[in-house]
Amino acid sequence: QVQLVESGGGLVQAGGSLTLSCAASGRTFSSYAMGWFRQAPGEEREFVAAISGSGGVTLYADSVKGRFTISRDNAKNTVYLQMNSPKPEDTAVYYCAANTARTVVGMTDLLRIAYWGQGTQVTVSS
């Protein structure tokens, strides 16, 4: 069982920056691909970014490519999402996700995610 706890959400101005963190329990953190999803009010949860267990492979949704960066520190069991130049349409609850495989294959599919965090609210003001 893996527990994921997000932090770092809040209010940010458009064009600013914000970094989300997700701390994971367990001693095999590097065995899991990690990712971020988001869900805006009235919308379905959608994929944002993913990173392989080693950190060597990353994957992004087109909507955030070039603005957001996912990274991980396996020594700290933590994955990050750096949000640069956020836009009001990035406003959502952001969820940390983990899969029981090192590869990012399947990380874009909600149904293949093994573990979820509780979510952290990000609000981008214009």
CSV table of N, CA and C in Angstrom, one decimal:
chain,number,residue,atom,x,y,z
A,1,GLN,N,0.8,-1.2,0.0
A,1,GLN,CA,0.0,0.0,0.0
A,1,GLN,C,0.9,1.2,0.0
A,2,VAL,N,0.6,2.2,-0.8
A,2,VAL,CA,1.3,3.4,-0.9
A,2,VAL,C,0.4,4.6,-0.6
A,3,GLN,N,0.8,5.5,0.3
A,3,GLN,CA,0.0,6.6,0.7
A,3,GLN,C,0.7,7.9,0.1
A,4,LEU,N,-0.1,8.7,-0.6
A,4,LEU,CA,0.4,9.9,-1.2
A,4,LEU,C,-0.2,11.2,-0.6
A,5,VAL,N,0.6,12.1,-0.2
A,5,VAL,CA,0.2,13.3,0.4
A,5,VAL,C,0.7,14.5,-0.4
A,6,GLU,N,-0.2,15.3,-1.0
A,6,GLU,CA,0.1,16.5,-1.7
A,6,GLU,C,0.2,17.7,-0.8
A,7,SER,N,1.0,18.7,-1.3
A,7,SER,CA,1.1,20.0,-0.6
A,7,SER,C,1.6,21.0,-1.6
A,8,GLY,N,1.4,22.3,-1.2
A,8,GLY,CA,1.9,23.3,-2.1
A,8,GLY,C,0.9,24.1,-2.9
A,9,GLY,N,-0.4,23.6,-2.8
A,9,GLY,CA,-1.4,24.3,-3.6
A,9,GLY,C,-1.7,25.6,-3.0
A,10,GLY,N,-2.5,26.4,-3.7
A,10,GLY,CA,-2.9,27.7,-3.2
A,10,GLY,C,-3.3,28.6,-4.3
A,11,LEU,N,-3.3,29.9,-4.0
A,11,LEU,CA,-3.6,30.9,-5.0
A,11,LEU,C,-2.4,31.5,-5.6
A,12,VAL,N,-2.4,31.6,-7.0
A,12,VAL,CA,-1.2,32.1,-7.7
A,12,VAL,C,-1.7,33.0,-8.8
A,13,GLN,N,-1.0,34.1,-9.1
A,13,GLN,CA,-1.4,34.9,-10.2
A,13,GLN,C,-1.0,34.4,-11.5
A,14,ALA,N,-1.7,34.6,-12.5
A,14,ALA,CA,-1.4,34.2,-13.9
A,14,ALA,C,0.0,34.7,-14.2
A,15,GLY,N,0.8,33.9,-14.8
A,15,GLY,CA,2.2,34.3,-15.1
A,15,GLY,C,3.2,34.1,-14.0
A,16,GLY,N,2.7,33.7,-12.8
A,16,GLY,CA,3.6,33.5,-11.7
A,16,GLY,C,4.2,32.1,-11.7
A,17,SER,N,4.4,31.5,-10.6
A,17,SER,CA,4.9,30.2,-10.5
A,17,SER,C,4.4,29.5,-9.2
A,18,LEU,N,4.3,28.2,-9.2
A,18,LEU,CA,3.9,27.5,-8.0
A,18,LEU,C,4.5,26.1,-8.1
A,19,THR,N,4.9,25.5,-7.0
A,19,THR,CA,5.4,24.2,-7.0
A,19,THR,C,4.6,23.3,-6.1
A,20,LEU,N,4.1,22.2,-6.7
A,20,LEU,CA,3.4,21.2,-5.9
A,20,LEU,C,4.3,20.1,-5.5
A,21,SER,N,4.1,19.5,-4.3
A,21,SER,CA,4.9,18.4,-3.9
A,21,SER,C,4.0,17.2,-3.5
A,22,CYS,N,4.5,16.0,-3.7
A,22,CYS,CA,3.7,14.8,-3.3
A,22,CYS,C,4.7,13.9,-2.6
A,23,ALA,N,4.5,13.6,-1.3
A,23,ALA,CA,5.3,12.7,-0.5
A,23,ALA,C,4.7,11.4,-0.5
A,24,ALA,N,5.5,10.3,-0.7
A,24,ALA,CA,4.9,9.0,-0.8
A,24,ALA,C,5.5,8.1,0.3
A,25,SER,N,4.7,7.3,0.9
A,25,SER,CA,5.2,6.3,1.9
A,25,SER,C,5.8,5.1,1.2
A,26,GLY,N,6.5,4.3,2.0
A,26,GLY,CA,7.0,3.1,1.4
A,26,GLY,C,8.5,3.2,1.1
A,27,ARG,N,9.1,2.0,0.9
A,27,ARG,CA,10.6,1.9,0.7
A,27,ARG,C,10.9,1.6,-0.7
A,28,THR,N,9.9,1.5,-1.6
A,28,THR,CA,10.2,1.2,-3.0
A,28,THR,C,9.7,2.3,-3.9
A,29,PHE,N,9.9,3.5,-3.5
A,29,PHE,CA,9.4,4.6,-4.3
A,29,PHE,C,9.9,4.6,-5.7
A,30,SER,N,11.2,4.3,-5.9
A,30,SER,CA,11.8,4.3,-7.2
A,30,SER,C,11.2,3.2,-8.2
A,31,SER,N,10.4,2.3,-7.6
A,31,SER,CA,9.7,1.3,-8.4
A,31,SER,C,8.4,1.7,-9.0
A,32,TYR,N,8.0,2.9,-8.6
A,32,TYR,CA,6.7,3.4,-9.1
A,32,TYR,C,6.9,4.6,-10.1
A,33,ALA,N,6.2,4.5,-11.2
A,33,ALA,CA,6.0,5.7,-12.0
A,33,ALA,C,5.1,6.6,-11.3
A,34,MET,N,5.3,7.9,-11.3
A,34,MET,CA,4.4,8.9,-10.6
A,34,MET,C,3.9,9.9,-11.6
A,35,GLY,N,2.8,10.5,-11.2
A,35,GLY,CA,2.2,11.5,-12.1
A,35,GLY,C,1.3,12.4,-11.4
A,36,TRP,N,0.8,13.4,-12.2
A,36,TRP,CA,-0.2,14.4,-11.7
A,36,TRP,C,-1.3,14.4,-12.6
A,37,PHE,N,-2.5,14.5,-12.0
A,37,PHE,CA,-3.8,14.7,-12.7
A,37,PHE,C,-4.4,15.9,-12.2
A,38,ARG,N,-5.5,16.4,-12.8
A,38,ARG,CA,-6.2,17.6,-12.3
A,38,ARG,C,-7.7,17.4,-12.6
A,39,GLN,N,-8.5,18.1,-11.8
A,39,GLN,CA,-9.9,18.1,-12.1
A,39,GLN,C,-10.5,19.4,-11.7
A,40,ALA,N,-11.1,20.1,-12.7
A,40,ALA,CA,-11.7,21.4,-12.6
A,40,ALA,C,-13.2,21.1,-12.3
A,41,PRO,N,-13.9,22.1,-11.7
A,41,PRO,CA,-15.3,21.9,-11.3
A,41,PRO,C,-16.1,21.5,-12.6
A,42,GLY,N,-16.9,20.5,-12.5
A,42,GLY,CA,-17.8,20.1,-13.6
A,42,GLY,C,-17.1,19.4,-14.7
A,43,GLU,N,-15.8,19.1,-14.5
A,43,GLU,CA,-15.0,18.5,-15.6
A,43,GLU,C,-14.5,17.1,-15.1
A,44,GLU,N,-14.1,16.3,-16.0
A,44,GLU,CA,-13.5,15.0,-15.7
A,44,GLU,C,-12.0,15.2,-15.3
A,45,ARG,N,-11.6,14.3,-14.5
A,45,ARG,CA,-10.1,14.3,-14.1
A,45,ARG,C,-9.3,14.0,-15.4
A,46,GLU,N,-8.2,14.8,-15.5
A,46,GLU,CA,-7.4,14.7,-16.7
A,46,GLU,C,-5.9,14.6,-16.4
A,47,PHE,N,-5.2,13.9,-17.3
A,47,PHE,CA,-3.8,13.8,-17.1
A,47,PHE,C,-3.0,15.1,-17.3
A,48,VAL,N,-2.0,15.3,-16.5
A,48,VAL,CA,-1.2,16.5,-16.6
A,48,VAL,C,0.3,16.1,-16.9
A,49,ALA,N,0.9,15.2,-16.1
A,49,ALA,CA,2.3,14.9,-16.3
A,49,ALA,C,2.6,13.6,-15.6
A,50,ALA,N,3.7,12.9,-16.1
A,50,ALA,CA,4.1,11.7,-15.5
A,50,ALA,C,5.6,11.6,-15.6
A,51,ILE,N,6.2,10.7,-14.7
A,51,ILE,CA,7.6,10.5,-14.7
A,51,ILE,C,7.9,9.1,-14.3
A,52,SER,N,8.9,8.5,-15.0
A,52,SER,CA,9.3,7.1,-14.7
A,52,SER,C,9.9,7.0,-13.4
A,53,GLY,N,10.1,5.7,-13.0
A,53,GLY,CA,10.7,5.4,-11.7
A,53,GLY,C,12.1,6.0,-11.5
A,54,SER,N,12.9,6.0,-12.5
A,54,SER,CA,14.2,6.5,-12.4
A,54,SER,C,14.3,8.0,-12.6
A,55,GLY,N,13.2,8.6,-13.1
A,55,GLY,CA,13.2,10.0,-13.4
A,55,GLY,C,13.7,10.3,-14.8
A,56,GLY,N,14.1,9.3,-15.6
A,56,GLY,CA,14.7,9.6,-16.9
A,56,GLY,C,13.7,9.9,-18.0
A,57,VAL,N,12.5,9.5,-17.8
A,57,VAL,CA,11.4,9.7,-18.8
A,57,VAL,C,10.3,10.5,-18.3
A,58,THR,N,9.9,11.5,-19.0
A,58,THR,CA,8.7,12.3,-18.6
A,58,THR,C,7.7,12.4,-19.7
A,59,LEU,N,6.5,12.7,-19.4
A,59,LEU,CA,5.4,12.8,-20.3
A,59,LEU,C,4.5,13.9,-19.9
A,60,TYR,N,4.0,14.7,-20.8
A,60,TYR,CA,3.2,15.9,-20.5
A,60,TYR,C,1.9,15.9,-21.4
A,61,ALA,N,0.9,16.5,-20.8
A,61,ALA,CA,-0.3,16.8,-21.6
A,61,ALA,C,0.1,18.0,-22.5
A,62,ASP,N,-0.5,18.1,-23.7
A,62,ASP,CA,-0.2,19.2,-24.6
A,62,ASP,C,-0.5,20.5,-23.9
A,63,SER,N,-1.5,20.6,-23.1
A,63,SER,CA,-1.9,21.9,-22.5
A,63,SER,C,-0.9,22.5,-21.5
A,64,VAL,N,0.0,21.7,-21.0
A,64,VAL,CA,1.0,22.2,-20.1
A,64,VAL,C,2.4,22.1,-20.5
A,65,LYS,N,2.6,21.4,-21.7
A,65,LYS,CA,4.0,21.2,-22.2
A,65,LYS,C,4.7,22.6,-22.4
A,66,GLY,N,5.9,22.7,-21.9
A,66,GLY,CA,6.6,23.9,-22.0
A,66,GLY,C,6.4,24.8,-20.8
A,67,ARG,N,5.4,24.6,-20.0
A,67,ARG,CA,5.1,25.5,-18.8
A,67,ARG,C,5.3,24.7,-17.5
A,68,PHE,N,4.9,23.5,-17.5
A,68,PHE,CA,5.0,22.7,-16.2
A,68,PHE,C,6.2,21.7,-16.4
A,69,THR,N,6.8,21.4,-15.2
A,69,THR,CA,7.9,20.4,-15.2
A,69,THR,C,7.7,19.5,-14.0
A,70,ILE,N,7.7,18.2,-14.3
A,70,ILE,CA,7.6,17.2,-13.3
A,70,ILE,C,9.0,16.6,-13.0
A,71,SER,N,9.3,16.4,-11.7
A,71,SER,CA,10.5,15.9,-11.3
A,71,SER,C,10.3,15.0,-10.1
A,72,ARG,N,11.4,14.3,-9.7
A,72,ARG,CA,11.3,13.5,-8.5
A,72,ARG,C,12.6,13.4,-7.8
A,73,ASP,N,12.5,13.2,-6.5
A,73,ASP,CA,13.7,13.0,-5.7
A,73,ASP,C,13.5,11.6,-5.0
A,74,ASN,N,14.1,10.6,-5.5
A,74,ASN,CA,13.8,9.2,-4.9
A,74,ASN,C,14.4,9.1,-3.5
A,75,ALA,N,15.4,9.9,-3.2
A,75,ALA,CA,15.9,9.8,-1.8
A,75,ALA,C,15.0,10.4,-0.8
A,76,LYS,N,14.1,11.3,-1.3
A,76,LYS,CA,13.1,11.9,-0.4
A,76,LYS,C,11.7,11.4,-0.6
A,77,ASN,N,11.6,10.4,-1.5
A,77,ASN,CA,10.2,9.8,-1.8
A,77,ASN,C,9.2,10.9,-2.2
A,78,THR,N,9.7,11.8,-3.0
A,78,THR,CA,8.8,13.0,-3.3
A,78,THR,C,8.9,13.2,-4.8
A,79,VAL,N,7.7,13.6,-5.3
A,79,VAL,CA,7.6,14.0,-6.7
A,79,VAL,C,7.1,15.5,-6.7
A,80,TYR,N,7.5,16.2,-7.7
A,80,TYR,CA,7.2,17.7,-7.7
A,80,TYR,C,6.5,18.0,-9.1
A,81,LEU,N,5.7,19.1,-9.0
A,81,LEU,CA,5.2,19.6,-10.3
A,81,LEU,C,5.4,21.1,-10.2
A,82,GLN,N,6.4,21.6,-11.0
A,82,GLN,CA,6.6,23.0,-11.0
A,82,GLN,C,5.8,23.6,-12.1
A,83,MET,N,5.0,24.6,-11.7
A,83,MET,CA,4.0,25.2,-12.6
A,83,MET,C,4.5,26.7,-12.9
A,84,ASN,N,5.0,26.9,-14.1
A,84,ASN,CA,5.4,28.2,-14.5
A,84,ASN,C,4.4,28.8,-15.5
A,85,SER,N,4.3,30.1,-15.4
A,85,SER,CA,3.3,30.8,-16.2
A,85,SER,C,1.9,30.1,-16.2
A,86,PRO,N,1.4,29.9,-15.1
A,86,PRO,CA,0.1,29.3,-15.0
A,86,PRO,C,-1.0,30.2,-15.6
A,87,LYS,N,-2.1,29.6,-16.1
A,87,LYS,CA,-3.2,30.4,-16.7
A,87,LYS,C,-4.4,30.1,-15.8
A,88,PRO,N,-5.4,31.0,-15.9
A,88,PRO,CA,-6.7,30.7,-15.2
A,88,PRO,C,-7.3,29.4,-15.5
A,89,GLU,N,-7.1,28.9,-16.7
A,89,GLU,CA,-7.7,27.6,-17.0
A,89,GLU,C,-6.9,26.4,-16.4
A,90,ASP,N,-5.8,26.7,-15.7
A,90,ASP,CA,-5.1,25.6,-15.0
A,90,ASP,C,-5.7,25.5,-13.6
A,91,THR,N,-6.7,26.3,-13.2
A,91,THR,CA,-7.3,26.2,-11.9
A,91,THR,C,-8.1,24.8,-11.8
A,92,ALA,N,-7.7,24.1,-10.7
A,92,ALA,CA,-8.3,22.7,-10.6
A,92,ALA,C,-7.8,22.2,-9.2
A,93,VAL,N,-8.3,21.1,-8.9
A,93,VAL,CA,-7.7,20.2,-7.8
A,93,VAL,C,-6.7,19.3,-8.5
A,94,TYR,N,-5.5,19.4,-8.0
A,94,TYR,CA,-4.4,18.6,-8.5
A,94,TYR,C,-4.2,17.3,-7.7
A,95,TYR,N,-4.1,16.2,-8.3
A,95,TYR,CA,-4.0,14.9,-7.6
A,95,TYR,C,-2.6,14.2,-8.0
A,96,CYS,N,-2.0,13.7,-7.0
A,96,CYS,CA,-0.8,12.9,-7.2
A,96,CYS,C,-1.2,11.5,-7.5
A,97,ALA,N,-0.5,10.8,-8.4
A,97,ALA,CA,-0.9,9.4,-8.8
A,97,ALA,C,0.4,8.6,-8.8
A,98,ALA,N,0.2,7.3,-8.6
A,98,ALA,CA,1.3,6.3,-8.6
A,98,ALA,C,0.9,5.0,-9.3
A,99,ASN,N,1.8,4.4,-10.0
A,99,ASN,CA,1.5,3.1,-10.6
A,99,ASN,C,2.5,2.1,-10.2
A,100,THR,N,2.2,0.9,-10.2
A,100,THR,CA,3.0,-0.2,-9.7
A,100,THR,C,4.0,-0.7,-10.8
A,101,ALA,N,4.5,0.2,-11.6
A,101,ALA,CA,5.5,-0.1,-12.6
A,101,ALA,C,6.4,1.1,-12.8
A,102,ARG,N,7.6,0.9,-13.2
A,102,ARG,CA,8.5,2.0,-13.4
A,102,ARG,C,8.3,2.9,-14.6
A,103,THR,N,7.6,2.3,-15.6
A,103,THR,CA,7.5,3.0,-16.9
A,103,THR,C,6.3,3.9,-16.9
A,104,VAL,N,6.3,5.0,-17.7
A,104,VAL,CA,5.2,5.9,-17.8
A,104,VAL,C,4.1,5.4,-18.7
A,105,VAL,N,4.3,4.2,-19.3
A,105,VAL,CA,3.3,3.7,-20.1
A,105,VAL,C,2.0,3.4,-19.3
A,106,GLY,N,0.9,3.9,-19.7
A,106,GLY,CA,-0.3,3.7,-18.9
A,106,GLY,C,-0.6,4.8,-17.9
A,107,MET,N,0.3,5.7,-17.7
A,107,MET,CA,0.1,6.7,-16.7
A,107,MET,C,-0.9,7.8,-17.1
A,108,THR,N,-1.3,7.8,-18.4
A,108,THR,CA,-2.3,8.8,-18.8
A,108,THR,C,-3.7,8.3,-18.7
A,109,ASP,N,-3.8,7.0,-18.3
A,109,ASP,CA,-5.1,6.3,-18.2
A,109,ASP,C,-5.5,6.3,-16.7
A,110,LEU,N,-6.6,7.0,-16.4
A,110,LEU,CA,-7.1,7.0,-15.0
A,110,LEU,C,-7.3,5.6,-14.5
A,111,LEU,N,-7.8,4.7,-15.3
A,111,LEU,CA,-8.2,3.4,-14.9
A,111,LEU,C,-7.0,2.5,-14.5
A,112,ARG,N,-5.8,2.9,-14.9
A,112,ARG,CA,-4.6,2.1,-14.7
A,112,ARG,C,-3.8,2.7,-13.5
A,113,ILE,N,-4.3,3.7,-12.9
A,113,ILE,CA,-3.6,4.3,-11.7
A,113,ILE,C,-3.9,3.5,-10.5
A,114,ALA,N,-2.8,3.1,-9.8
A,114,ALA,CA,-3.0,2.2,-8.6
A,114,ALA,C,-3.3,3.0,-7.3
A,115,TYR,N,-2.7,4.2,-7.2
A,115,TYR,CA,-2.8,5.0,-5.9
A,115,TYR,C,-3.0,6.4,-6.2
A,116,TRP,N,-3.9,7.1,-5.4
A,116,TRP,CA,-4.2,8.5,-5.5
A,116,TRP,C,-3.9,9.2,-4.2
A,117,GLY,N,-3.5,10.5,-4.4
A,117,GLY,CA,-3.5,11.4,-3.2
A,117,GLY,C,-4.9,12.0,-3.0
A,118,GLN,N,-5.0,12.8,-2.0
A,118,GLN,CA,-6.3,13.4,-1.6
A,118,GLN,C,-6.5,14.7,-2.4
A,119,GLY,N,-5.5,15.2,-3.1
A,119,GLY,CA,-5.7,16.4,-3.9
A,119,GLY,C,-5.4,17.7,-3.2
A,120,THR,N,-4.9,18.7,-4.0
A,120,THR,CA,-4.6,20.0,-3.5
A,120,THR,C,-5.2,21.0,-4.5
A,121,GLN,N,-5.8,22.0,-3.9
A,121,GLN,CA,-6.5,23.0,-4.8
A,121,GLN,C,-5.4,24.0,-5.3
A,122,VAL,N,-5.5,24.3,-6.6
A,122,VAL,CA,-4.7,25.4,-7.2
A,122,VAL,C,-5.7,26.3,-7.9
A,123,THR,N,-5.6,27.6,-7.5
A,123,THR,CA,-6.4,28.6,-8.1
A,123,THR,C,-5.5,29.7,-8.8
A,124,VAL,N,-5.7,29.9,-10.1
A,124,VAL,CA,-4.9,30.9,-10.8
A,124,VAL,C,-5.8,32.1,-11.1
A,125,SER,N,-5.4,33.2,-10.6
A,125,SER,CA,-6.1,34.5,-10.8
A,125,SER,C,-5.6,35.2,-12.0
A,126,SER,N,-6.5,35.9,-12.7
A,126,SER,CA,-6.1,36.6,-13.9
A,126,SER,C,-5.7,38.0,-13.6
